[in-house]
């Protein structure tokens, strides 16, 4: 069974390719290498013993997308990761984000609409919930006004898919709303490779510990939480990757309840910034240099998933602990720097 993975050389994409290949799927990757590298193919091959087919392509080139689908008329599913994901950059370059994240989505759905039967998995985000009114966050919690063009592309992206599924019963789609994916493959053959200064907490922690950054700034300790720092649902990237395979199998087996479904991907457990730091210190044996600074604009206080639907309907459950995730992130960082 041939599956297209767009953005398959990126952080979550590459881990998903590994899990797909482990389950016997044939994978074709499209990636423009804007935030990844061809070396990731070596890592995937080292883990799975198989090198996926790779096409370097900018999906904004509509005619190339059309040609690709003509050539690969036997696709059984598409998992769409390719997107721009830096929140701050999206504020500076909104049209780039709308073109990359929504223009491309439309082109893919246009091609999928031509097929007799099409299965589509979309990378969505817990960012659609904003600061939820109640915790843990269920999938039917209201979608809040987006804080950034990036967040907006995830909200509108889901709407575009929902509207398309509404008129195309041959198209089935699942949107997976990720909480905070972290960590790396336990083999340390693949992991996260942020370009420049990391905006996300965990790569900033590991880069600080390895000496690349001087100090971690903890953004605020005066939030209404137990230790005053923000709370997130950090989930191991391998767990996230496995959820994509389960979601795909749900569509292939026609076990879906409707042709557009949404699931949260989280552990169900919230951890504060200080808890993440302490977990890191525990598994690494390193002391982290950090200081408390002002709050970061736009941060929600708390977000963690209600995983009931993911567990009982999708039939998937996160297996790794925060310590497992932090250990793998640290092993990966050390490998990359050495
Ligand atoms: C986590 C916590 C920070 C960096 C991001 C995306 C969002 C969604 C999920 C995809 C927060 C604190 C961070 C630092 C810190 N992704 N922090 N010092 O903000 O939950 O959301 O991932 O769709 O769109 O923006 O993740 O890793 O940036 O921050 O204290 O140097 O760590 O304040 O509480 P966030 P994050």
mmCIF file of C-alpha atoms and ligand atoms in Angstrom:
data_model
loop_
_atom_site.group_PDB
_atom_site.id
_atom_site.type_symbol
_atom_site.label_atom_id
_atom_site.label_comp_id
_atom_site.label_asym_id
_atom_site.label_seq_id
_atom_site.Cartn_x
_atom_site.Cartn_y
_atom_site.Cartn_z
ATOM 1 C CA UNK A 1 0.000 0.000 0.000
ATOM 2 C CA UNK A 2 1.523 3.238 -1.164
ATOM 3 C CA UNK A 3 1.246 6.293 1.095
ATOM 4 C CA UNK A 4 2.303 9.855 0.300
ATOM 5 C CA UNK A 5 3.854 11.687 3.238
ATOM 6 C CA UNK A 6 4.317 15.399 2.554
ATOM 7 C CA UNK A 7 6.933 16.975 4.797
ATOM 8 C CA UNK A 8 8.172 13.446 5.448
ATOM 9 C CA UNK A 9 11.708 14.581 6.238
ATOM 10 C CA UNK A 10 10.600 16.921 9.019
ATOM 11 C CA UNK A 11 10.422 16.201 12.733
ATOM 12 C CA UNK A 12 7.058 14.462 13.051
ATOM 13 C CA UNK A 13 6.970 13.418 9.392
ATOM 14 C CA UNK A 14 10.209 11.414 9.562
ATOM 15 C CA UNK A 15 9.112 9.547 12.694
ATOM 16 C CA UNK A 16 5.817 8.741 10.989
ATOM 17 C CA UNK A 17 7.602 7.423 7.898
ATOM 18 C CA UNK A 18 9.514 5.041 10.178
ATOM 19 C CA UNK A 19 6.316 3.737 11.776
ATOM 20 C CA UNK A 20 4.621 3.380 8.369
ATOM 21 C CA UNK A 21 7.538 1.391 6.987
ATOM 22 C CA UNK A 22 7.632 -0.746 10.121
ATOM 23 C CA UNK A 23 3.994 -1.620 9.406
ATOM 24 C CA UNK A 24 4.820 -2.589 5.826
ATOM 25 C CA UNK A 25 3.541 0.492 3.976
ATOM 26 C CA UNK A 26 5.404 1.755 0.931
ATOM 27 C CA UNK A 27 6.176 5.422 1.494
ATOM 28 C CA UNK A 28 6.710 8.236 -0.973
ATOM 29 C CA UNK A 29 7.991 11.439 0.601
ATOM 30 C CA UNK A 30 7.579 14.918 -0.818
ATOM 31 C CA UNK A 31 9.613 17.571 0.964
ATOM 32 C CA UNK A 32 11.047 20.909 -0.158
ATOM 33 C CA UNK A 33 13.953 20.674 2.340
ATOM 34 C CA UNK A 34 13.112 24.180 3.608
ATOM 35 C CA UNK A 35 13.336 22.967 7.202
ATOM 36 C CA UNK A 36 14.881 19.515 6.805
ATOM 37 C CA UNK A 37 17.676 17.693 5.063
ATOM 38 C CA UNK A 38 18.142 14.744 2.745
ATOM 39 C CA UNK A 39 20.329 13.103 5.421
ATOM 40 C CA UNK A 40 17.137 12.242 7.266
ATOM 41 C CA UNK A 41 16.638 9.545 4.610
ATOM 42 C CA UNK A 42 19.787 7.827 5.918
ATOM 43 C CA UNK A 43 18.368 7.848 9.444
ATOM 44 C CA UNK A 44 15.064 6.368 8.263
ATOM 45 C CA UNK A 45 16.922 3.705 6.316
ATOM 46 C CA UNK A 46 19.167 2.886 9.293
ATOM 47 C CA UNK A 47 16.118 2.253 11.488
ATOM 48 C CA UNK A 48 13.831 0.450 9.057
ATOM 49 C CA UNK A 49 16.286 -1.092 6.570
ATOM 50 C CA UNK A 50 14.363 0.573 3.780
ATOM 51 C CA UNK A 51 14.881 3.859 1.964
ATOM 52 C CA UNK A 52 11.602 5.579 1.117
ATOM 53 C CA UNK A 53 11.062 7.088 -2.318
ATOM 54 C CA UNK A 54 11.825 10.812 -2.115
ATOM 55 C CA UNK A 55 10.841 13.685 -4.394
ATOM 56 C CA UNK A 56 12.094 17.173 -3.636
ATOM 57 C CA UNK A 57 9.198 19.420 -4.504
ATOM 58 C CA UNK A 58 7.644 22.719 -3.534
ATOM 59 C CA UNK A 59 3.956 21.868 -3.309
ATOM 60 C CA UNK A 60 3.014 25.462 -4.148
ATOM 61 C CA UNK A 61 3.801 24.535 -7.749
ATOM 62 C CA UNK A 62 0.355 23.300 -8.636
ATOM 63 C CA UNK A 63 1.287 21.723 -11.969
ATOM 64 C CA UNK A 64 3.936 19.620 -10.232
ATOM 65 C CA UNK A 65 1.388 18.435 -7.690
ATOM 66 C CA UNK A 66 -0.926 17.452 -10.548
ATOM 67 C CA UNK A 67 1.871 15.623 -12.348
ATOM 68 C CA UNK A 68 2.796 13.786 -9.160
ATOM 69 C CA UNK A 69 -0.738 12.473 -8.671
ATOM 70 C CA UNK A 70 -0.880 11.390 -12.328
ATOM 71 C CA UNK A 71 2.342 9.453 -11.854
ATOM 72 C CA UNK A 72 1.297 7.949 -8.502
ATOM 73 C CA UNK A 73 -2.320 7.030 -9.308
ATOM 74 C CA UNK A 74 -2.123 4.109 -6.885
ATOM 75 C CA UNK A 75 -1.884 6.120 -3.639
ATOM 76 C CA UNK A 76 -3.929 4.608 -0.807
ATOM 77 C CA UNK A 77 -3.519 7.571 1.507
ATOM 78 C CA UNK A 78 -1.918 10.949 2.056
ATOM 79 C CA UNK A 79 -0.481 12.188 5.340
ATOM 80 C CA UNK A 80 0.059 15.913 5.053
ATOM 81 C CA UNK A 81 2.729 17.398 7.320
ATOM 82 C CA UNK A 82 4.305 19.896 4.922
ATOM 83 C CA UNK A 83 3.671 23.329 6.391
ATOM 84 C CA UNK A 84 5.403 26.321 7.908
ATOM 85 C CA UNK A 85 5.201 26.245 11.680
ATOM 86 C CA UNK A 86 6.967 29.179 13.302
ATOM 87 C CA UNK A 87 4.365 31.222 15.135
ATOM 88 C CA UNK A 88 6.441 34.437 15.270
ATOM 89 C CA UNK A 89 7.446 34.239 11.617
ATOM 90 C CA UNK A 90 3.808 33.816 10.649
ATOM 91 C CA UNK A 91 3.028 37.221 12.159
ATOM 92 C CA UNK A 92 5.778 38.781 10.001
ATOM 93 C CA UNK A 93 4.932 36.862 6.819
ATOM 94 C CA UNK A 94 1.226 36.016 6.895
ATOM 95 C CA UNK A 95 0.860 35.515 3.142
ATOM 96 C CA UNK A 96 3.701 33.007 3.087
ATOM 97 C CA UNK A 97 1.846 31.027 5.759
ATOM 98 C CA UNK A 98 -1.501 31.233 4.007
ATOM 99 C CA UNK A 99 0.078 30.148 0.728
ATOM 100 C CA UNK A 100 2.176 27.320 2.196
ATOM 101 C CA UNK A 101 -0.354 25.977 4.632
ATOM 102 C CA UNK A 102 -3.658 26.644 2.856
ATOM 103 C CA UNK A 103 -2.883 27.037 -0.861
ATOM 104 C CA UNK A 104 -1.064 23.719 -0.827
ATOM 105 C CA UNK A 105 -3.844 22.067 1.156
ATOM 106 C CA UNK A 106 -6.342 23.115 -1.530
ATOM 107 C CA UNK A 107 -4.144 21.701 -4.311
ATOM 108 C CA UNK A 108 -3.863 18.359 -2.518
ATOM 109 C CA UNK A 109 -7.594 18.158 -1.854
ATOM 110 C CA UNK A 110 -8.311 18.990 -5.498
ATOM 111 C CA UNK A 111 -6.221 15.996 -6.550
ATOM 112 C CA UNK A 112 -7.754 13.737 -3.897
ATOM 113 C CA UNK A 113 -11.226 14.761 -5.065
ATOM 114 C CA UNK A 114 -10.474 13.282 -8.486
ATOM 115 C CA UNK A 115 -9.834 9.836 -7.010
ATOM 116 C CA UNK A 116 -12.438 7.071 -6.594
ATOM 117 C CA UNK A 117 -11.509 6.735 -2.940
ATOM 118 C CA UNK A 118 -9.132 8.930 -0.965
ATOM 119 C CA UNK A 119 -7.822 8.939 2.592
ATOM 120 C CA UNK A 120 -6.269 12.029 4.134
ATOM 121 C CA UNK A 121 -4.605 12.729 7.477
ATOM 122 C CA UNK A 122 -4.017 16.366 8.444
ATOM 123 C CA UNK A 123 -1.573 17.822 10.984
ATOM 124 C CA UNK A 124 -3.639 20.080 13.147
ATOM 125 C CA UNK A 125 -2.815 21.597 16.500
ATOM 126 C CA UNK A 126 -4.080 22.177 20.014
ATOM 127 C CA UNK A 127 -3.480 25.815 19.185
ATOM 128 C CA UNK A 128 -7.034 25.836 17.719
ATOM 129 C CA UNK A 129 -8.388 25.751 21.291
ATOM 130 C CA UNK A 130 -6.520 28.846 22.524
ATOM 131 C CA UNK A 131 -7.025 29.155 26.283
ATOM 132 C CA UNK A 132 -9.754 26.567 26.741
ATOM 133 C CA UNK A 133 -12.465 27.311 29.293
ATOM 134 C CA UNK A 134 -12.212 23.880 30.890
ATOM 135 C CA UNK A 135 -9.510 21.252 31.269
ATOM 136 C CA UNK A 136 -8.675 18.651 30.090
ATOM 137 C CA UNK A 137 -9.569 19.821 26.579
ATOM 138 C CA UNK A 138 -12.054 17.700 24.648
ATOM 139 C CA UNK A 139 -12.368 17.751 20.859
ATOM 140 C CA UNK A 140 -15.701 19.579 21.077
ATOM 141 C CA UNK A 141 -14.217 22.482 23.046
ATOM 142 C CA UNK A 142 -14.848 25.671 21.074
ATOM 143 C CA UNK A 143 -12.247 26.831 18.584
ATOM 144 C CA UNK A 144 -11.019 30.223 19.835
ATOM 145 C CA UNK A 145 -9.924 33.167 17.660
ATOM 146 C CA UNK A 146 -6.411 32.355 16.462
ATOM 147 C CA UNK A 147 -3.523 34.221 18.102
ATOM 148 C CA UNK A 148 -1.379 34.107 14.936
ATOM 149 C CA UNK A 149 -1.621 33.534 11.193
ATOM 150 C CA UNK A 150 -0.016 30.125 11.850
ATOM 151 C CA UNK A 151 -2.801 29.158 14.269
ATOM 152 C CA UNK A 152 -5.330 30.547 11.823
ATOM 153 C CA UNK A 153 -4.019 28.267 9.056
ATOM 154 C CA UNK A 154 -4.724 25.235 11.262
ATOM 155 C CA UNK A 155 -8.276 26.400 12.000
ATOM 156 C CA UNK A 156 -9.054 27.305 8.403
ATOM 157 C CA UNK A 157 -7.290 24.154 7.221
ATOM 158 C CA UNK A 158 -9.681 22.029 9.250
ATOM 159 C CA UNK A 159 -12.643 24.003 7.847
ATOM 160 C CA UNK A 160 -11.434 23.541 4.275
ATOM 161 C CA UNK A 161 -11.196 19.796 4.825
ATOM 162 C CA UNK A 162 -14.575 19.619 6.562
ATOM 163 C CA UNK A 163 -16.269 21.508 3.717
ATOM 164 C CA UNK A 164 -14.581 19.324 1.096
ATOM 165 C CA UNK A 165 -15.541 16.101 2.872
ATOM 166 C CA UNK A 166 -19.101 17.387 3.112
ATOM 167 C CA UNK A 167 -19.504 17.333 -0.664
ATOM 168 C CA UNK A 168 -17.118 14.450 -1.445
ATOM 169 C CA UNK A 169 -18.204 11.234 0.215
ATOM 170 C CA UNK A 170 -15.328 9.380 -1.463
ATOM 171 C CA UNK A 171 -12.906 11.481 0.590
ATOM 172 C CA UNK A 172 -12.285 10.517 4.225
ATOM 173 C CA UNK A 173 -10.145 12.662 6.465
ATOM 174 C CA UNK A 174 -8.867 12.764 10.010
ATOM 175 C CA UNK A 175 -7.404 15.903 11.590
ATOM 176 C CA UNK A 176 -5.013 15.152 14.437
ATOM 177 C CA UNK A 177 -4.650 17.979 16.935
ATOM 178 C CA UNK A 178 -1.170 17.691 18.386
ATOM 179 C CA UNK A 179 -0.388 19.002 21.811
ATOM 180 C CA UNK A 180 3.396 19.454 22.327
ATOM 181 C CA UNK A 181 5.414 16.791 20.475
ATOM 182 C CA UNK A 182 8.960 16.415 21.819
ATOM 183 C CA UNK A 183 11.785 13.879 21.971
ATOM 184 C CA UNK A 184 13.460 11.780 19.308
ATOM 185 C CA UNK A 185 13.562 8.235 18.021
ATOM 186 C CA UNK A 186 15.189 5.971 20.665
ATOM 187 C CA UNK A 187 17.725 4.822 18.057
ATOM 188 C CA UNK A 188 18.888 8.475 17.857
ATOM 189 C CA UNK A 189 18.983 8.101 14.071
ATOM 190 C CA UNK A 190 16.351 10.831 13.645
ATOM 191 C CA UNK A 191 15.123 13.713 15.804
ATOM 192 C CA UNK A 192 14.298 17.409 15.824
ATOM 193 C CA UNK A 193 16.668 19.743 13.974
ATOM 194 C CA UNK A 194 15.513 23.304 14.601
ATOM 195 C CA UNK A 195 17.137 25.900 12.361
ATOM 196 C CA UNK A 196 18.538 28.861 14.295
ATOM 197 C CA UNK A 197 17.495 29.705 17.830
ATOM 198 C CA UNK A 198 14.784 27.271 18.959
ATOM 199 C CA UNK A 199 11.458 28.811 19.908
ATOM 200 C CA UNK A 200 10.190 25.671 21.625
ATOM 201 C CA UNK A 201 11.019 24.712 25.171
ATOM 202 C CA UNK A 202 12.618 21.286 24.854
ATOM 203 C CA UNK A 203 15.154 21.981 22.073
ATOM 204 C CA UNK A 204 16.067 25.167 23.945
ATOM 205 C CA UNK A 205 16.695 23.124 27.103
ATOM 206 C CA UNK A 206 18.892 20.544 25.370
ATOM 207 C CA UNK A 207 20.817 23.196 23.415
ATOM 208 C CA UNK A 208 21.460 25.086 26.644
ATOM 209 C CA UNK A 209 22.687 21.958 28.404
ATOM 210 C CA UNK A 210 25.021 21.108 25.544
ATOM 211 C CA UNK A 211 26.492 24.631 25.662
ATOM 212 C CA UNK A 212 25.001 26.064 22.491
ATOM 213 C CA UNK A 213 22.832 28.558 24.390
ATOM 214 C CA UNK A 214 23.898 30.309 27.533
ATOM 215 C CA UNK A 215 20.724 30.191 29.539
ATOM 216 C CA UNK A 216 17.092 29.169 29.255
ATOM 217 C CA UNK A 217 14.569 31.920 29.927
ATOM 218 C CA UNK A 218 11.491 30.600 31.695
ATOM 219 C CA UNK A 219 8.660 32.812 30.517
ATOM 220 C CA UNK A 220 6.843 33.771 33.700
ATOM 221 C CA UNK A 221 6.378 32.132 37.098
ATOM 222 C CA UNK A 222 3.358 34.166 38.179
ATOM 223 C CA UNK A 223 0.679 32.192 36.341
ATOM 224 C CA UNK A 224 -2.206 30.731 38.335
ATOM 225 C CA UNK A 225 -0.694 27.220 38.368
ATOM 226 C CA UNK A 226 0.865 25.231 41.193
ATOM 227 C CA UNK A 227 4.450 26.404 40.611
ATOM 228 C CA UNK A 228 3.490 29.536 38.650
ATOM 229 C CA UNK A 229 4.780 28.336 35.252
ATOM 230 C CA UNK A 230 2.663 27.403 32.231
ATOM 231 C CA UNK A 231 1.328 23.898 31.757
ATOM 232 C CA UNK A 232 1.425 21.888 28.522
ATOM 233 C CA UNK A 233 0.851 18.316 27.424
ATOM 234 C CA UNK A 234 4.256 17.112 26.193
ATOM 235 C CA UNK A 235 4.012 13.980 24.083
ATOM 236 C CA UNK A 236 6.745 11.738 22.702
ATOM 237 C CA UNK A 237 7.084 12.148 18.930
ATOM 238 C CA UNK A 238 7.099 8.357 18.440
ATOM 239 C CA UNK A 239 3.684 8.176 20.110
ATOM 240 C CA UNK A 240 2.470 10.945 17.808
ATOM 241 C CA UNK A 241 3.898 9.084 14.797
ATOM 242 C CA UNK A 242 2.160 5.845 15.775
ATOM 243 C CA UNK A 243 -1.163 7.662 16.052
ATOM 244 C CA UNK A 244 -0.884 8.561 12.360
ATOM 245 C CA UNK A 245 -0.557 4.911 11.405
ATOM 246 C CA UNK A 246 -3.545 4.003 13.573
ATOM 247 C CA UNK A 247 -5.577 6.844 12.024
ATOM 248 C CA UNK A 248 -4.609 5.757 8.528
ATOM 249 C CA UNK A 249 -5.573 2.151 9.271
ATOM 250 C CA UNK A 250 -8.901 3.400 10.606
ATOM 251 C CA UNK A 251 -9.609 5.029 7.240
ATOM 252 C CA UNK A 252 -8.266 2.132 5.168
ATOM 253 C CA UNK A 253 -10.416 -0.302 7.167
ATOM 254 C CA UNK A 254 -13.396 2.070 6.800
ATOM 255 C CA UNK A 255 -13.852 2.054 10.552
ATOM 256 C CA UNK A 256 -14.411 5.812 10.709
ATOM 257 C CA UNK A 257 -17.752 7.061 12.040
ATOM 258 C CA UNK A 258 -17.937 9.965 9.597
ATOM 259 C CA UNK A 259 -15.801 11.091 6.696
ATOM 260 C CA UNK A 260 -14.288 13.920 8.716
ATOM 261 C CA UNK A 261 -13.057 13.193 12.208
ATOM 262 C CA UNK A 262 -10.885 15.059 14.698
ATOM 263 C CA UNK A 263 -8.769 13.600 17.495
ATOM 264 C CA UNK A 264 -6.555 15.100 20.176
ATOM 265 C CA UNK A 265 -3.040 13.697 20.363
ATOM 266 C CA UNK A 266 -1.765 14.203 23.863
ATOM 267 C CA UNK A 267 -0.900 12.194 26.941
ATOM 268 C CA UNK A 268 -3.683 13.683 29.043
ATOM 269 C CA UNK A 269 -1.133 14.850 31.597
ATOM 270 C CA UNK A 270 -0.135 18.474 31.987
ATOM 271 C CA UNK A 271 3.428 19.367 32.997
ATOM 272 C CA UNK A 272 4.716 22.775 34.032
ATOM 273 C CA UNK A 273 7.846 24.348 32.564
ATOM 274 C CA UNK A 274 9.665 23.699 35.856
ATOM 275 C CA UNK A 275 8.557 20.060 35.838
ATOM 276 C CA UNK A 276 9.999 19.687 32.336
ATOM 277 C CA UNK A 277 13.287 21.216 33.521
ATOM 278 C CA UNK A 278 13.376 18.883 36.535
ATOM 279 C CA UNK A 279 12.644 15.883 34.334
ATOM 280 C CA UNK A 280 15.523 16.924 32.093
ATOM 281 C CA UNK A 281 17.890 17.286 35.052
ATOM 282 C CA UNK A 282 16.841 13.890 36.393
ATOM 283 C CA UNK A 283 17.400 11.914 33.182
ATOM 284 C CA UNK A 284 20.527 13.771 32.047
ATOM 285 C CA UNK A 285 22.284 14.252 35.365
ATOM 286 C CA UNK A 286 23.005 17.826 34.166
ATOM 287 C CA UNK A 287 22.168 21.024 36.007
ATOM 288 C CA UNK A 288 20.311 23.407 33.725
ATOM 289 C CA UNK A 289 21.154 27.098 33.712
ATOM 290 C CA UNK A 290 17.840 28.937 33.665
ATOM 291 C CA UNK A 291 16.293 32.126 34.941
ATOM 292 C CA UNK A 292 12.756 33.351 35.333
ATOM 293 C CA UNK A 293 11.887 36.251 33.012
ATOM 294 C CA UNK A 294 8.694 38.047 31.989
ATOM 295 C CA UNK A 295 5.776 36.234 30.455
ATOM 296 C CA UNK A 296 5.897 35.604 26.692
ATOM 297 C CA UNK A 297 3.019 37.365 24.913
ATOM 298 C CA UNK A 298 0.427 34.974 23.515
ATOM 299 C CA UNK A 299 1.143 32.034 25.857
ATOM 300 C CA UNK A 300 -1.932 30.262 27.202
ATOM 301 C CA UNK A 301 -1.777 29.328 30.870
ATOM 302 C CA UNK A 302 -2.678 25.656 30.619
ATOM 303 C CA UNK A 303 -3.404 23.181 27.837
ATOM 304 C CA UNK A 304 -3.661 19.422 28.144
ATOM 305 C CA UNK A 305 -5.721 16.897 26.264
ATOM 306 C CA UNK A 306 -8.733 14.866 27.133
ATOM 307 C CA UNK A 307 -7.631 11.640 25.480
ATOM 308 C CA UNK A 308 -10.884 9.693 25.859
ATOM 309 C CA UNK A 309 -11.715 9.785 22.147
ATOM 310 C CA UNK A 310 -8.173 9.046 21.039
ATOM 311 C CA UNK A 311 -8.022 6.101 23.456
ATOM 312 C CA UNK A 312 -11.493 4.633 22.983
ATOM 313 C CA UNK A 313 -12.555 5.619 19.472
ATOM 314 C CA UNK A 314 -9.261 5.860 17.600
ATOM 315 C CA UNK A 315 -7.779 3.087 19.731
ATOM 316 C CA UNK A 316 -4.434 4.713 20.430
ATOM 317 C CA UNK A 317 -2.762 5.720 23.666
ATOM 318 C CA UNK A 318 0.527 7.495 24.355
ATOM 319 C CA UNK A 319 2.974 5.030 25.902
ATOM 320 C CA UNK A 320 5.984 7.166 26.865
ATOM 321 C CA UNK A 321 6.486 9.241 29.982
ATOM 322 C CA UNK A 322 7.880 12.773 30.166
ATOM 323 C CA UNK A 323 11.179 11.297 31.400
ATOM 324 C CA UNK A 324 11.321 8.944 28.367
ATOM 325 C CA UNK A 325 10.770 11.894 26.060
ATOM 326 C CA UNK A 326 13.361 14.092 27.765
ATOM 327 C CA UNK A 327 15.912 11.266 27.780
ATOM 328 C CA UNK A 328 15.512 10.726 24.034
ATOM 329 C CA UNK A 329 15.687 14.484 23.365
ATOM 330 C CA UNK A 330 18.929 14.642 25.345
ATOM 331 C CA UNK A 331 20.460 11.560 23.675
ATOM 332 C CA UNK A 332 19.646 13.085 20.297
ATOM 333 C CA UNK A 333 21.080 16.505 21.136
ATOM 334 C CA UNK A 334 24.330 14.928 22.315
ATOM 335 C CA UNK A 335 24.582 12.825 19.181
ATOM 336 C CA UNK A 336 23.959 15.802 16.880
ATOM 337 C CA UNK A 337 26.557 17.990 18.626
ATOM 338 C CA UNK A 338 29.200 15.262 18.706
HETATM 339 C C1 LIG B 1 6.076 25.555 25.921
HETATM 340 C C2 LIG B 1 6.151 26.239 27.262
HETATM 341 C C3 LIG B 1 6.503 28.613 27.139
HETATM 342 C C4 LIG B 1 10.496 28.412 25.407
HETATM 343 C C5 LIG B 1 3.912 25.472 20.447
HETATM 344 C C6 LIG B 1 3.384 26.133 19.203
HETATM 345 C C7 LIG B 1 1.940 25.838 19.052
HETATM 346 C C8 LIG B 1 1.709 24.328 19.031
HETATM 347 C C9 LIG B 1 2.328 23.694 20.220
HETATM 348 C C10 LIG B 1 1.904 23.385 16.836
HETATM 349 C C11 LIG B 1 5.403 27.572 27.297
HETATM 350 C C12 LIG B 1 7.672 27.931 27.805
HETATM 351 C C13 LIG B 1 9.261 28.075 25.949
HETATM 352 C C14 LIG B 1 11.458 29.037 26.248
HETATM 353 C C15 LIG B 1 9.909 28.905 28.080
HETATM 354 N N1 LIG B 1 2.359 23.702 17.945
HETATM 355 N N2 LIG B 1 8.974 28.320 27.255
HETATM 356 N N3 LIG B 1 11.119 29.249 27.555
HETATM 357 O O1 LIG B 1 3.913 27.621 23.210
HETATM 358 O O2 LIG B 1 2.938 25.410 23.899
HETATM 359 O O3 LIG B 1 3.219 25.987 21.534
HETATM 360 O O4 LIG B 1 3.673 24.082 20.355
HETATM 361 O O5 LIG B 1 0.916 23.653 16.292
HETATM 362 O O6 LIG B 1 1.455 26.420 17.918
HETATM 363 O O7 LIG B 1 3.616 27.505 19.322
HETATM 364 O O8 LIG B 1 5.243 25.462 22.952
HETATM 365 O O9 LIG B 1 7.580 24.846 23.323
HETATM 366 O O10 LIG B 1 7.060 27.204 22.614
HETATM 367 O O11 LIG B 1 6.451 26.461 24.903
HETATM 368 O O12 LIG B 1 9.656 29.135 29.284
HETATM 369 O O13 LIG B 1 12.554 29.388 25.830
HETATM 370 O O14 LIG B 1 7.512 26.563 27.543
HETATM 371 O O15 LIG B 1 6.204 29.822 27.762
HETATM 372 O O16 LIG B 1 4.842 27.698 28.565
HETATM 373 P P1 LIG B 1 3.801 26.198 22.979
HETATM 374 P P2 LIG B 1 6.658 26.004 23.377
#
